PDB file of C-alpha atoms in Angstrom:
ATOM      1  CA  MET A 253      88.554 112.662  62.162  1.00  0.00           C
ATOM      2  CA  ASN A 254      85.361 110.944  61.154  1.00  0.00           C
ATOM      3  CA  LEU A 255      82.432 112.815  62.745  1.00  0.00           C
ATOM      4  CA  ASN A 256      79.900 110.347  61.352  1.00  0.00           C
ATOM      5  CA  LEU A 257      80.973 107.915  64.076  1.00  0.00           C
ATOM      6  CA  PHE A 258      79.831 110.357  66.773  1.00  0.00           C
ATOM      7  CA  ASP A 259      76.598 111.107  64.935  1.00  0.00           C
ATOM      8  CA  SER A 260      75.610 107.442  64.906  1.00  0.00           C
ATOM      9  CA  PHE A 261      76.432 106.903  68.612  1.00  0.00           C
ATOM     10  CA  PRO A 262      73.328 107.085  70.837  1.00  0.00           C
ATOM     11  CA  ILE A 263      73.238 109.632  73.658  1.00  0.00           C
ATOM     12  CA  ALA A 264      72.064 106.975  76.127  1.00  0.00           C
ATOM     13  CA  GLY A 265      75.148 104.896  75.327  1.00  0.00           C
ATOM     14  CA  GLY A 266      77.373 107.874  76.056  1.00  0.00           C
ATOM     15  CA  TYR A 267      75.577 108.449  79.351  1.00  0.00           C
ATOM     16  CA  VAL A 268      75.978 104.820  80.383  1.00  0.00           C
ATOM     17  CA  GLY A 269      79.642 104.801  79.340  1.00  0.00           C
ATOM     18  CA  VAL A 270      80.472 107.951  81.294  1.00  0.00           C
ATOM     19  CA  SER A 271      78.560 106.655  84.327  1.00  0.00           C
ATOM     20  CA  ILE A 272      80.503 103.398  84.305  1.00  0.00           C
ATOM     21  CA  LEU A 273      83.792 105.283  83.982  1.00  0.00           C
ATOM     22  CA  MET A 274      82.863 107.461  86.956  1.00  0.00           C
ATOM     23  CA  LEU A 275      82.072 104.407  89.080  1.00  0.00           C
ATOM     24  CA  VAL A 276      85.321 102.691  88.075  1.00  0.00           C
ATOM     25  CA  PHE A 277      87.472 105.713  88.861  1.00  0.00           C
ATOM     26  CA  ASN A 278      85.621 106.231  92.139  1.00  0.00           C
ATOM     27  CA  GLU A 279      86.477 102.668  93.161  1.00  0.00           C
ATOM     28  CA  VAL A 280      90.101 103.086  92.043  1.00  0.00           C
ATOM     29  CA  GLY A 281      90.406 106.226  94.171  1.00  0.00           C
ATOM     30  CA  TYR A 282      88.834 104.492  97.155  1.00  0.00           C
ATOM     31  CA  GLN A 283      91.200 101.528  96.876  1.00  0.00           C
ATOM     32  CA  PHE A 284      94.165 103.899  96.526  1.00  0.00           C
ATOM     33  CA  GLY A 285      93.083 105.719  99.701  1.00  0.00           C
ATOM     34  CA  VAL A 286      92.671 102.482 101.639  1.00  0.00           C
ATOM     35  CA  HIS A 287      96.131 101.359 100.538  1.00  0.00           C
ATOM     36  CA  ALA A 288      97.689 104.719 101.424  1.00  0.00           C
ATOM     37  CA  ARG A 289      96.022 104.710 104.842  1.00  0.00           C
ATOM     38  CA  THR A 290      97.205 101.188 105.697  1.00  0.00           C
ATOM     39  CA  SER A 291     100.758 101.728 104.482  1.00  0.00           C
ATOM     40  CA  GLN A 292     101.458 104.885 106.501  1.00  0.00           C
ATOM     41  CA  ASP A 293     103.692 104.895 109.573  1.00  0.00           C
ATOM     42  CA  LYS A 294     101.828 103.515 112.592  1.00  0.00           C
ATOM     43  CA  GLU A 295     103.925 105.499 115.098  1.00  0.00           C
ATOM     44  CA  ALA A 296     103.173 108.850 113.488  1.00  0.00           C
ATOM     45  CA  PRO A 297     100.327 110.765 115.142  1.00  0.00           C
ATOM     46  CA  SER A 298      97.134 110.456 113.141  1.00  0.00           C
ATOM     47  CA  SER A 299      95.886 113.964 113.924  1.00  0.00           C
ATOM     48  CA  LEU A 300      98.024 116.957 114.807  1.00  0.00           C
ATOM     49  CA  GLY A 301      95.186 119.332 115.514  1.00  0.00           C
ATOM     50  CA  SER A 302      94.515 122.838 114.296  1.00  0.00           C
ATOM     51  CA  MET A 303      96.841 124.589 116.774  1.00  0.00           C
ATOM     52  CA  VAL A 304      99.863 122.506 115.795  1.00  0.00           C
ATOM     53  CA  GLY A 305      99.078 122.835 112.108  1.00  0.00           C
ATOM     54  CA  GLY A 306      98.749 126.612 112.376  1.00  0.00           C
ATOM     55  CA  CYS A 307     102.227 127.145 113.837  1.00  0.00           C
TER      56      CYS A 307
END
């Protein structure tokens, strides 16, 4: 592996790249959650409560 490539890469570029990746994956997770919430069964109760979940 050529380590000279990493030596010539600026730290600010790495910061910006990681920040953009975090924003993209955050949006992907949000869209996945919206899709999962809209595709669930409408007749199923949305909240069972703590007493029902503890049994």
